[in-house]
mmCIF file with all atom_site columns, C-alpha atoms in Angstrom:
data_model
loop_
_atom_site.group_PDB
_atom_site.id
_atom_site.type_symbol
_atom_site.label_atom_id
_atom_site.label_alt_id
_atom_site.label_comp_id
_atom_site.label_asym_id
_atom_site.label_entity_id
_atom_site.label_seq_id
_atom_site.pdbx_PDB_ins_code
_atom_site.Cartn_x
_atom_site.Cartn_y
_atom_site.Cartn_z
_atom_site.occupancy
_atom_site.B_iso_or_equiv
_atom_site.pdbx_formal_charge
_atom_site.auth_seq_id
_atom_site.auth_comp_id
_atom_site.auth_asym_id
_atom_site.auth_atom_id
_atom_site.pdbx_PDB_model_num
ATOM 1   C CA . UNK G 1 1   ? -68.160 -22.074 -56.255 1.00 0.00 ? 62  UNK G CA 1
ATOM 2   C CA . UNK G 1 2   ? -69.672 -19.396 -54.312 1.00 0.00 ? 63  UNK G CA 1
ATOM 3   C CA . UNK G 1 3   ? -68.108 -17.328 -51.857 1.00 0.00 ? 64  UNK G CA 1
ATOM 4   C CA . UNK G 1 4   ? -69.530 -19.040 -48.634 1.00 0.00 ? 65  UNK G CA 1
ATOM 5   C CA . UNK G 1 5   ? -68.917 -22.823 -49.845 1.00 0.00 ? 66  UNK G CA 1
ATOM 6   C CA . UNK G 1 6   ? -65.132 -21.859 -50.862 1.00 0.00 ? 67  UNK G CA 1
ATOM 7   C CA . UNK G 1 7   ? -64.988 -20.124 -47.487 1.00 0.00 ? 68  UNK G CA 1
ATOM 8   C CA . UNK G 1 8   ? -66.495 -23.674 -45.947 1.00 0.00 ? 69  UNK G CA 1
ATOM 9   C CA . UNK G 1 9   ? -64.371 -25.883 -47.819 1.00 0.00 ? 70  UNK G CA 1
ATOM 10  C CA . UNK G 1 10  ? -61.082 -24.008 -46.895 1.00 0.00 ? 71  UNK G CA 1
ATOM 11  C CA . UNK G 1 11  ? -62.271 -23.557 -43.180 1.00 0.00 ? 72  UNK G CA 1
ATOM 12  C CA . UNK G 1 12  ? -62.482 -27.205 -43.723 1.00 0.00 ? 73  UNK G CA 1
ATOM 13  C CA . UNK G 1 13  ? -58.890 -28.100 -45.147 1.00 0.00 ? 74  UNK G CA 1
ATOM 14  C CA . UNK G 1 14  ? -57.708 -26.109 -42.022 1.00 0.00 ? 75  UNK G CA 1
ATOM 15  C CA . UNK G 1 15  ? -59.189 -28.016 -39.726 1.00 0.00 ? 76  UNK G CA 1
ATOM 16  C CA . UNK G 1 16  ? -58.141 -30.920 -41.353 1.00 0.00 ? 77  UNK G CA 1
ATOM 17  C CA . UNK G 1 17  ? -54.620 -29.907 -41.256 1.00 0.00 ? 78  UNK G CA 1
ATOM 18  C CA . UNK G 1 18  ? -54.956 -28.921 -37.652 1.00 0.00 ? 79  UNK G CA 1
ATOM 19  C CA . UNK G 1 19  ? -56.231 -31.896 -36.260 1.00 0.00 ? 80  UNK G CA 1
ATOM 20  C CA . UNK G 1 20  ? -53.153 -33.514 -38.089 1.00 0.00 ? 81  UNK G CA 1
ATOM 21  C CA . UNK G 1 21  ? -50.916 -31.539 -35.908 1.00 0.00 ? 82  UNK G CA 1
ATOM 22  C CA . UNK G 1 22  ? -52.938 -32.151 -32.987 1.00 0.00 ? 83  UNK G CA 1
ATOM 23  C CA . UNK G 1 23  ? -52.919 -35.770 -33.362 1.00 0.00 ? 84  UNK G CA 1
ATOM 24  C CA . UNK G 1 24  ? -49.388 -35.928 -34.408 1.00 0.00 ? 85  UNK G CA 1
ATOM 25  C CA . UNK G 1 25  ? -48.480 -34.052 -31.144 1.00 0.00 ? 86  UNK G CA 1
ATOM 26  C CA . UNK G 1 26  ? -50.902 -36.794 -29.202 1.00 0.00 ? 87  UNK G CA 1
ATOM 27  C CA . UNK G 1 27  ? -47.985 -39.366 -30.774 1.00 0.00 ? 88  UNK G CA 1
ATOM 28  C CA . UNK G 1 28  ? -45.691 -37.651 -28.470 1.00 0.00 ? 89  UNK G CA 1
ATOM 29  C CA . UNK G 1 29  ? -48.075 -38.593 -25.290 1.00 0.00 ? 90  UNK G CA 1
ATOM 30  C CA . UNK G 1 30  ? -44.984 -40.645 -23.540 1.00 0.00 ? 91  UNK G CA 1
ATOM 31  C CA . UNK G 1 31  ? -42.287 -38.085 -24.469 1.00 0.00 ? 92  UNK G CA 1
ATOM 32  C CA . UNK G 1 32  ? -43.749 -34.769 -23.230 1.00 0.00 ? 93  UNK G CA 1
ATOM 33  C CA . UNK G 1 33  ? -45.156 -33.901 -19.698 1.00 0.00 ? 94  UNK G CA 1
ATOM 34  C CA . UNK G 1 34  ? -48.802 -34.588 -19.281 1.00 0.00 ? 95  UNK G CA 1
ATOM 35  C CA . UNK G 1 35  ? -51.185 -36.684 -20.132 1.00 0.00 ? 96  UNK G CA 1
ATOM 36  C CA . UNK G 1 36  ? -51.872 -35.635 -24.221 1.00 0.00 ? 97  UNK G CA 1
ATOM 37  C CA . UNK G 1 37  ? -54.194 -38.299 -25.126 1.00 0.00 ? 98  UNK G CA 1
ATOM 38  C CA . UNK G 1 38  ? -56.608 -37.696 -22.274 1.00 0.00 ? 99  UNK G CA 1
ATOM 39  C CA . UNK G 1 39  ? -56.127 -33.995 -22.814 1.00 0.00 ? 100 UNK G CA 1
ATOM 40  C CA . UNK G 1 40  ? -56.448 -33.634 -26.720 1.00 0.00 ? 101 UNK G CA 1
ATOM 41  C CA . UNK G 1 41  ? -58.245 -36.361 -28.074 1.00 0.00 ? 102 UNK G CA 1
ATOM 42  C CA . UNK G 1 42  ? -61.907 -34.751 -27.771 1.00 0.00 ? 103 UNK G CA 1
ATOM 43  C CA . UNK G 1 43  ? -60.662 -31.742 -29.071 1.00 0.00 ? 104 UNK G CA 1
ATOM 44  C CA . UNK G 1 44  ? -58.951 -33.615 -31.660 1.00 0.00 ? 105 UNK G CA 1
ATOM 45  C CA . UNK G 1 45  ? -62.049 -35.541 -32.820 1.00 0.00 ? 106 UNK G CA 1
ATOM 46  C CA . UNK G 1 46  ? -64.030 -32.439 -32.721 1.00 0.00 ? 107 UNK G CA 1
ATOM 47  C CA . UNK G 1 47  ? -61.465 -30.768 -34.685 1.00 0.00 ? 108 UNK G CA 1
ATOM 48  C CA . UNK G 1 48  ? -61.498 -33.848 -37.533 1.00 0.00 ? 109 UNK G CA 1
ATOM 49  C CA . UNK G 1 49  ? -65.196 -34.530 -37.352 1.00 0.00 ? 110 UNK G CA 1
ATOM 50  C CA . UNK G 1 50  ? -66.840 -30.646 -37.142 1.00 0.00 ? 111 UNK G CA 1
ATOM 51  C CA . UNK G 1 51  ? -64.345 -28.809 -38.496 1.00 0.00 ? 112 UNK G CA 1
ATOM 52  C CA . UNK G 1 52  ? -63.149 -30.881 -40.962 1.00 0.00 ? 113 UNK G CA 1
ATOM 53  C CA . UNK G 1 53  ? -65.477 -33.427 -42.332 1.00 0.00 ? 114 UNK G CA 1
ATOM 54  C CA . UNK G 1 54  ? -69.001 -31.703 -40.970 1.00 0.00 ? 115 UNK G CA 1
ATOM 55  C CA . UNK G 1 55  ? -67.891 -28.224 -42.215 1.00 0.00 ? 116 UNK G CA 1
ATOM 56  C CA . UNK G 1 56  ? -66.469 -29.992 -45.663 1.00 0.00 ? 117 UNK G CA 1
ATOM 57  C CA . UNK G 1 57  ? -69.767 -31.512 -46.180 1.00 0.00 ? 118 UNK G CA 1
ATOM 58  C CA . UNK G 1 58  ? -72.374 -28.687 -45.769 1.00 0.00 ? 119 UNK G CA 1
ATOM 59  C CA . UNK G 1 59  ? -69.973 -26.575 -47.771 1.00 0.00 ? 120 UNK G CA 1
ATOM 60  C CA . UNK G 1 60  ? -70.320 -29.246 -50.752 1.00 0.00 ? 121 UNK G CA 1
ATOM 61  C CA . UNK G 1 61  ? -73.980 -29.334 -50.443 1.00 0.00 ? 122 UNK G CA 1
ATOM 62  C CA . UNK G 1 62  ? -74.579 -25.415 -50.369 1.00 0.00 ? 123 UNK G CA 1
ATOM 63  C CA . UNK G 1 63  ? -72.418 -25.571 -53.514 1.00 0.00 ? 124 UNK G CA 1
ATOM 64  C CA . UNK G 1 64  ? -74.447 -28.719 -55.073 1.00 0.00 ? 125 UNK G CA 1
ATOM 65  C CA . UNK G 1 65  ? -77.765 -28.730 -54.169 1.00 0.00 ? 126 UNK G CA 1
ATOM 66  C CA . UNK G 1 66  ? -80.436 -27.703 -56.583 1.00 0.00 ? 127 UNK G CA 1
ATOM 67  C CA . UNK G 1 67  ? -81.292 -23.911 -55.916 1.00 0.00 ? 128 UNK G CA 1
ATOM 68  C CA . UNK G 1 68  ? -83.928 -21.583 -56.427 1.00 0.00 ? 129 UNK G CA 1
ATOM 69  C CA . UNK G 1 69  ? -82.644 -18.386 -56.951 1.00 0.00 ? 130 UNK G CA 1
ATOM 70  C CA . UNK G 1 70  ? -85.041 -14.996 -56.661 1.00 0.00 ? 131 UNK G CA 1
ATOM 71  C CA . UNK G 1 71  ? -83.584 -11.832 -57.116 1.00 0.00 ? 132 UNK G CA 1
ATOM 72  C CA . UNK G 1 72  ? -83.823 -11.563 -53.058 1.00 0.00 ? 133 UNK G CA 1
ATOM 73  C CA . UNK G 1 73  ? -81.829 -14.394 -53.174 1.00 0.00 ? 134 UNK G CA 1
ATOM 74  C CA . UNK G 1 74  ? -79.523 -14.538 -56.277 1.00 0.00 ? 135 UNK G CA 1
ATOM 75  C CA . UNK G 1 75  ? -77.319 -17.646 -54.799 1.00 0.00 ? 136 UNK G CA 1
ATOM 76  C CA . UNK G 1 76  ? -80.639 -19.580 -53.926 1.00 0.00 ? 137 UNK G CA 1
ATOM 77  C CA . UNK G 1 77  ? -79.912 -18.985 -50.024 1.00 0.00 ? 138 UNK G CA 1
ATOM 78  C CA . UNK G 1 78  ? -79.342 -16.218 -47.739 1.00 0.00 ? 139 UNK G CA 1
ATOM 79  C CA . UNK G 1 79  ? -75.570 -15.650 -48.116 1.00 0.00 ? 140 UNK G CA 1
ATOM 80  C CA . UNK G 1 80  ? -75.188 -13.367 -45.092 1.00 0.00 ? 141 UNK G CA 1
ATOM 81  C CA . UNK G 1 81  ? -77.301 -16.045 -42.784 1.00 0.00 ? 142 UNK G CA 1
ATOM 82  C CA . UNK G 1 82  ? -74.644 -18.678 -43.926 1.00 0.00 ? 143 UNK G CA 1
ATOM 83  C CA . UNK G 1 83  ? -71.824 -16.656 -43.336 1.00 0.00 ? 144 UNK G CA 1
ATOM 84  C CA . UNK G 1 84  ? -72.956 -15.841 -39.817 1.00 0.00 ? 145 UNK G CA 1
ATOM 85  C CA . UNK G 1 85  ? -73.347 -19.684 -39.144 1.00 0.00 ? 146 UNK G CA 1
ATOM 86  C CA . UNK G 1 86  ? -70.454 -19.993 -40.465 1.00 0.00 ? 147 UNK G CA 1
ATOM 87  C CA . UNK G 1 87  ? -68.197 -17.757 -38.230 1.00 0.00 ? 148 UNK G CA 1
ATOM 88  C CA . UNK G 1 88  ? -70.594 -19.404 -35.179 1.00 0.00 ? 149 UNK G CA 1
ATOM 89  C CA . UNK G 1 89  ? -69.392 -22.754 -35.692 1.00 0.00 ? 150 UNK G CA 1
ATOM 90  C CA . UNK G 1 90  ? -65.851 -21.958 -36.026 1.00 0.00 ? 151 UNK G CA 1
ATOM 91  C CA . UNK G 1 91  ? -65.575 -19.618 -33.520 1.00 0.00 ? 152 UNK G CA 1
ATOM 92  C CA . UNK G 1 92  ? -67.360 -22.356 -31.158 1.00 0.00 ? 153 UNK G CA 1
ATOM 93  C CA . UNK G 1 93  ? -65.259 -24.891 -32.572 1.00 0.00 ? 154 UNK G CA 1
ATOM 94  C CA . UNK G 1 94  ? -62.073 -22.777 -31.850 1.00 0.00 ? 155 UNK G CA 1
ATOM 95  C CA . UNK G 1 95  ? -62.819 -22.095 -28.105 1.00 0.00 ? 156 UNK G CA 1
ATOM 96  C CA . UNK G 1 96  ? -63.808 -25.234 -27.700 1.00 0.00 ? 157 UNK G CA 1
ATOM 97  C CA . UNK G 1 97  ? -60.338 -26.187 -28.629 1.00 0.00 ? 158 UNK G CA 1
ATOM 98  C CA . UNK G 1 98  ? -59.239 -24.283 -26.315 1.00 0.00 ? 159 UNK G CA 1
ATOM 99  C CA . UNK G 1 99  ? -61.511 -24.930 -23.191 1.00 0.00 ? 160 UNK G CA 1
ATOM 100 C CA . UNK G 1 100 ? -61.327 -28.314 -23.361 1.00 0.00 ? 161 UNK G CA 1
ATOM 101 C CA . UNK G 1 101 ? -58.389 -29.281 -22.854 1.00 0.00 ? 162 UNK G CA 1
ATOM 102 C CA . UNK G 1 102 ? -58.163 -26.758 -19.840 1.00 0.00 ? 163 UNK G CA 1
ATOM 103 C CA . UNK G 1 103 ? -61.168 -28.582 -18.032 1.00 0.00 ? 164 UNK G CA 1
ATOM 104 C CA . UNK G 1 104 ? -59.584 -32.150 -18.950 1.00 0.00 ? 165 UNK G CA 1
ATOM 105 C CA . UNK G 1 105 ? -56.309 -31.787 -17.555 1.00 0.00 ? 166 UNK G CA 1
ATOM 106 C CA . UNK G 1 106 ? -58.276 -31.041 -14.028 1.00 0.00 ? 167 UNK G CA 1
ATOM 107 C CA . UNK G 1 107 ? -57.620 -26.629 -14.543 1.00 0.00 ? 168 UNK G CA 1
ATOM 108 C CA . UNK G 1 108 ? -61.017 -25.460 -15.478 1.00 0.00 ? 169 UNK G CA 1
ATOM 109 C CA . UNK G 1 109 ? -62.804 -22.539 -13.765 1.00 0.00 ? 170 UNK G CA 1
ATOM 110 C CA . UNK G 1 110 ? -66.222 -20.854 -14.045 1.00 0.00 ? 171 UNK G CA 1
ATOM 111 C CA . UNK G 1 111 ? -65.100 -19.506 -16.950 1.00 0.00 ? 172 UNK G CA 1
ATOM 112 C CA . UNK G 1 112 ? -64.435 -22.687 -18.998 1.00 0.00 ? 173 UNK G CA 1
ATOM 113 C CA . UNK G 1 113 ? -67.759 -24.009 -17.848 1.00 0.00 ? 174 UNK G CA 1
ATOM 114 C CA . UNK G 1 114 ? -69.231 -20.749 -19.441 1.00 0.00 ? 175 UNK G CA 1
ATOM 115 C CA . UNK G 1 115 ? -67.255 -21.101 -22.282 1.00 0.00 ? 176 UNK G CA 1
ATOM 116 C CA . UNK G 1 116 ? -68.236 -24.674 -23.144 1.00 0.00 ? 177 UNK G CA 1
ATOM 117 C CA . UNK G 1 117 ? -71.759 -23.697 -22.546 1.00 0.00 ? 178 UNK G CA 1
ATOM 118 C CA . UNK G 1 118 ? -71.001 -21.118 -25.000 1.00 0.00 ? 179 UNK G CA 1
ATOM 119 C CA . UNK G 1 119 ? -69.254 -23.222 -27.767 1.00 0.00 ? 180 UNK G CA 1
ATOM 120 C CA . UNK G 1 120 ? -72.721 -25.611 -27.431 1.00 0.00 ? 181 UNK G CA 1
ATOM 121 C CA . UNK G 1 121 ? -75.051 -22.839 -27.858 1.00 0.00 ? 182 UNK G CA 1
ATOM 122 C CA . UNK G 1 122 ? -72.564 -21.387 -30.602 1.00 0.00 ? 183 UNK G CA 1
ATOM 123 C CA . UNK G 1 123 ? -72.310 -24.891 -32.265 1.00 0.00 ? 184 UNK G CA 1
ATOM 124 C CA . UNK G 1 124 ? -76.360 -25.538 -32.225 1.00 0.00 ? 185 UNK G CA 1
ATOM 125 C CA . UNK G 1 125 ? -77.332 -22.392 -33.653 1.00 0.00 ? 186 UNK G CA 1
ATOM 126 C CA . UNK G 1 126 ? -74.783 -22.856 -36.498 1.00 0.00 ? 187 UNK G CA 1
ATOM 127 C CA . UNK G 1 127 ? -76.002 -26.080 -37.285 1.00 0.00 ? 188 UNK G CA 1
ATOM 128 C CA . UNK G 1 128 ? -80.349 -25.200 -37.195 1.00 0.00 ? 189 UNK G CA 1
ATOM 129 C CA . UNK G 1 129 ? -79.221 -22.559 -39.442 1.00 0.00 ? 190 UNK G CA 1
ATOM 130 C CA . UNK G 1 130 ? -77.513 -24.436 -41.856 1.00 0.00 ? 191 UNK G CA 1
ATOM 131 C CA . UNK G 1 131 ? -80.657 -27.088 -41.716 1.00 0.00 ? 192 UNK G CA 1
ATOM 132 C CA . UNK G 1 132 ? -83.305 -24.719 -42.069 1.00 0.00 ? 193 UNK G CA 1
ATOM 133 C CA . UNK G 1 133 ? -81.295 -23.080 -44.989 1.00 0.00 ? 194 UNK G CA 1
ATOM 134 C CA . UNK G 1 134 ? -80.584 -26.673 -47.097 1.00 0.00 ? 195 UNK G CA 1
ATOM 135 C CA . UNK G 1 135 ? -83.879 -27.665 -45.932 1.00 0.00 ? 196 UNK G CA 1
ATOM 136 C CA . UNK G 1 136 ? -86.213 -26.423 -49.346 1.00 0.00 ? 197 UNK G CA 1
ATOM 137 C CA . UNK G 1 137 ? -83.285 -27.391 -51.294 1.00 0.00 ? 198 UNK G CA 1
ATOM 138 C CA . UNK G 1 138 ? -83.904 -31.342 -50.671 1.00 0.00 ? 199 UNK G CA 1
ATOM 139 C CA . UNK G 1 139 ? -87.149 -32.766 -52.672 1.00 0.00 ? 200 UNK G CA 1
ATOM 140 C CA . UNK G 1 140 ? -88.206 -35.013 -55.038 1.00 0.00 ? 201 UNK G CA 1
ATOM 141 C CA . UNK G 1 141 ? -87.342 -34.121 -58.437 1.00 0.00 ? 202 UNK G CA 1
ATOM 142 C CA . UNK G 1 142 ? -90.626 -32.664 -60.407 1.00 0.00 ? 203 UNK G CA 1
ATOM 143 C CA . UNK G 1 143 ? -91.433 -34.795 -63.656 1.00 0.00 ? 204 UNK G CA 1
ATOM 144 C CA . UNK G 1 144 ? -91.283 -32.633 -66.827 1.00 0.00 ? 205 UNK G CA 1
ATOM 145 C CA . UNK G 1 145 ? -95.446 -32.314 -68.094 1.00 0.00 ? 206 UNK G CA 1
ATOM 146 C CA . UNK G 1 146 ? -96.150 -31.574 -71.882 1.00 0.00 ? 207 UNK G CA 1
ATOM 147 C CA . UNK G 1 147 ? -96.072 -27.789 -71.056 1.00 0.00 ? 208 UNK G CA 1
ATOM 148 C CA . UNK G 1 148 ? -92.397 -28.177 -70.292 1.00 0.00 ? 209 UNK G CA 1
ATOM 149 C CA . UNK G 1 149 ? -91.617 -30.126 -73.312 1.00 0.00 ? 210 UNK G CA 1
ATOM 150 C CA . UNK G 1 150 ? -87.907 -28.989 -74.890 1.00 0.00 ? 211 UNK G CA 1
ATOM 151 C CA . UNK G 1 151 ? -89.616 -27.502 -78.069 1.00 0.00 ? 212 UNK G CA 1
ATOM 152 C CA . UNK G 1 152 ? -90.987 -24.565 -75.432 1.00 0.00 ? 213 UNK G CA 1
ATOM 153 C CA . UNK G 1 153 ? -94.326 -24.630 -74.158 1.00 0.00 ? 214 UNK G CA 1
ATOM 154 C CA . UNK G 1 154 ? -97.633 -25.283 -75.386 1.00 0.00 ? 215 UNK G CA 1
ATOM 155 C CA . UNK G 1 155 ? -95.017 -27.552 -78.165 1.00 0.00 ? 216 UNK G CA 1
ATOM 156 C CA . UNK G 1 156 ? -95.042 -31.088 -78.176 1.00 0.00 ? 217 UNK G CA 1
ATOM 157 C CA . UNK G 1 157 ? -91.577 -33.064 -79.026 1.00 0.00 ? 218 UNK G CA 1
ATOM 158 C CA . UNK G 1 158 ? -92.009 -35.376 -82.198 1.00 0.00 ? 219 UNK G CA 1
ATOM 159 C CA . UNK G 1 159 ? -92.337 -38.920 -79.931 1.00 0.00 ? 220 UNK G CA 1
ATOM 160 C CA . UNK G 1 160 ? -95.702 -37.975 -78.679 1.00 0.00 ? 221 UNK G CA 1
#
């Protein structure tokens, strides 16, 4: 695995265990002050779905998709692109975390209006990078022709 789809994955397996806690501490909705549910649970599906299963996924499919690597691009994609997509959508994801529940529970400011705006525009651009980048890498499969035969080229295989 490369260095950008382990990064993904375990980005990914944090999230996950993070949105464990979070909705474990939802459980405790009629035992502490406040109103949990109503203040956590977009965050918590954001956390679950973006950070965990989203992020999980794209990280898998950099790793697994066919490539074409060029000595510009040795892993088949522009590692340093990825990367910065990457850090957008958890850094969105993480402030959206903590925004949120700031403008649910009835506190939010300016400032948490910016921020959400933020985490969207954050969010977006990670995501038309990571499409545009995966995007050559989906295709129909080429049919081998004679001149690819497995004896080498110009060779014909002993069926033919």
């Amino acid at each position: 695995m490369d260095p950008l789809c382990s990064r993904m994955v375990r980005a990914a397996l944090c999230w996950l265990v993070a949105g464990a806690l979070v909705g474990g501490l939802m459980l405790l909705d009629g035992t502490l002050p406040g109103a949990l549910v109503a203040w956590l649970a977009p965050s918590h599906a954001h956390m679950l779905f973006v950070g965990w299963f989203l992020q999980f996924v794209i990280g898998v499919a950099y790793w697994l998709l066919p490539r074409k690597r060029t000595p510009a691009q040795p892993l088949g994609y522009d590692e340093r692109l990825g990367m910065l997509a990457m850090l957008a959508l958890n850094a969105g994801l993480l402030l959206r975390v903590g925004a949120e529940p700031i403008e649910r529970a009835g506190l939010g400011n300016a400032l948490t209006q910016i921020t959400l705006g933020g985490v969207a525009l954050l969010q977006v651009a990670a995501i038309v990078i990571f499409a545009t980048q995966l995007w050559p890498r989906v295709g129909p499969r080429v049919p081998r022709t004679k001149l690819e035969a497995p004896g080498g080229p110009g060779k014909e295989t002993p069926n033919e």
